[in-house]
Amino acid sequence: MNPEKFTEQILNNAVQMDASVNFQLNGNMLIVPCPWESDKEVTDGERVRYRAGIEVDADGRTRVKRYNDGKNGPKYETLYETAHAKVQMTRPQIRPYNGRRRMDEEFVYVTFKFPKKYGLALTKALYQEEADEIMSYFKTRKEETIWK
């Protein structure tokens, strides 16, 4: 498949694959049992909800809701790690209409996690070493870090 010729397909109305499967505009699916199976009872007379957004009625009618979680990918990118620290940045936000990045919505987070058993003196010494290492990483970055 040629990626230059790829165009995103957007549904203008609901799509019915066959008599029993309907794809709706919001991403949900509706599955209706065949008419000759209408006398069979699938559940014990009430609607059953399962994990992942699946609902089954007593007559077998099934609704599958679209899965929204994580649809945009991870929220943070890990830039750099030390033994007890992690430098993360929020994913770049790019405007769809002009392709420019939203620099005001990108943040860099530094998180330190030291075990309590290290004690105060050792924790301060390790913090100073790793903070110096992280600051030297920021100085070598190709992108400028804007401090507020």
Short mmCIF file of C-alpha atoms in Angstrom, two decimals, residues 55-115:
data_model
loop_
_atom_site.label_atom_id
_atom_site.label_comp_id
_atom_site.label_asym_id
_atom_site.label_seq_id
_atom_site.Cartn_x
_atom_site.Cartn_y
_atom_site.Cartn_z
CA GLU A 55 -23.68 -5.52 27.09
CA VAL A 56 -25.83 -8.57 26.34
CA ASP A 57 -29.63 -8.48 26.57
CA ALA A 58 -31.78 -11.49 27.40
CA ASP A 59 -32.75 -11.97 23.74
CA GLY A 60 -29.08 -12.02 22.65
CA ARG A 61 -28.84 -8.45 21.37
CA THR A 62 -25.22 -7.41 22.03
CA ARG A 63 -23.75 -3.91 22.17
CA VAL A 64 -19.98 -3.40 21.99
CA LYS A 65 -18.79 0.08 22.95
CA ARG A 66 -15.60 1.46 21.50
CA TYR A 67 -12.53 1.36 23.70
CA ASN A 68 -11.38 4.92 24.45
CA ASP A 69 -8.60 4.40 26.94
CA GLY A 70 -5.18 5.28 25.59
CA LYS A 71 -6.43 6.20 22.15
CA ASN A 72 -3.88 9.00 21.91
CA GLY A 73 -0.93 6.96 23.13
CA PRO A 74 1.12 7.47 26.28
CA LYS A 75 0.88 10.83 28.02
CA TYR A 76 4.61 11.12 28.82
CA GLU A 77 7.81 10.33 26.96
CA THR A 78 10.79 9.27 29.05
CA LEU A 79 13.75 11.42 28.06
CA TYR A 80 16.42 10.35 30.53
CA GLU A 81 16.78 8.04 33.52
CA THR A 82 19.25 7.73 36.36
CA ALA A 83 19.36 5.21 39.18
CA HIS A 84 16.74 7.07 41.26
CA ALA A 85 15.31 9.70 38.90
CA LYS A 86 13.29 9.90 35.74
CA VAL A 87 13.02 12.84 33.34
CA GLN A 88 9.75 12.81 31.41
CA MET A 89 8.11 15.19 28.96
CA THR A 90 4.48 15.48 27.95
CA ARG A 91 3.94 14.39 24.37
CA PRO A 92 4.32 17.17 21.82
CA GLN A 93 1.00 18.69 20.81
CA ILE A 94 0.92 19.59 17.12
CA ARG A 95 -1.78 21.84 15.70
CA PRO A 96 -3.55 20.02 12.86
CA TYR A 97 -4.25 23.09 10.76
CA ASN A 98 -0.70 24.49 10.50
CA GLY A 99 1.58 21.74 11.85
CA ARG A 100 3.18 23.90 14.57
CA ARG A 101 3.87 22.59 18.04
CA ARG A 102 2.08 23.96 21.09
CA MET A 103 5.10 24.85 23.18
CA ASP A 104 2.98 26.25 26.01
CA GLU A 105 1.47 22.79 26.61
CA GLU A 106 4.74 20.83 26.77
CA PHE A 107 6.21 20.30 30.21
CA VAL A 108 9.26 18.47 31.52
CA TYR A 109 8.95 16.58 34.81
CA VAL A 110 11.83 15.31 36.94
CA THR A 111 10.84 12.70 39.53
CA PHE A 112 13.18 11.42 42.22
CA LYS A 113 12.42 8.25 44.21
CA PHE A 114 14.79 7.28 47.00
CA PRO A 115 14.23 4.40 49.42
#
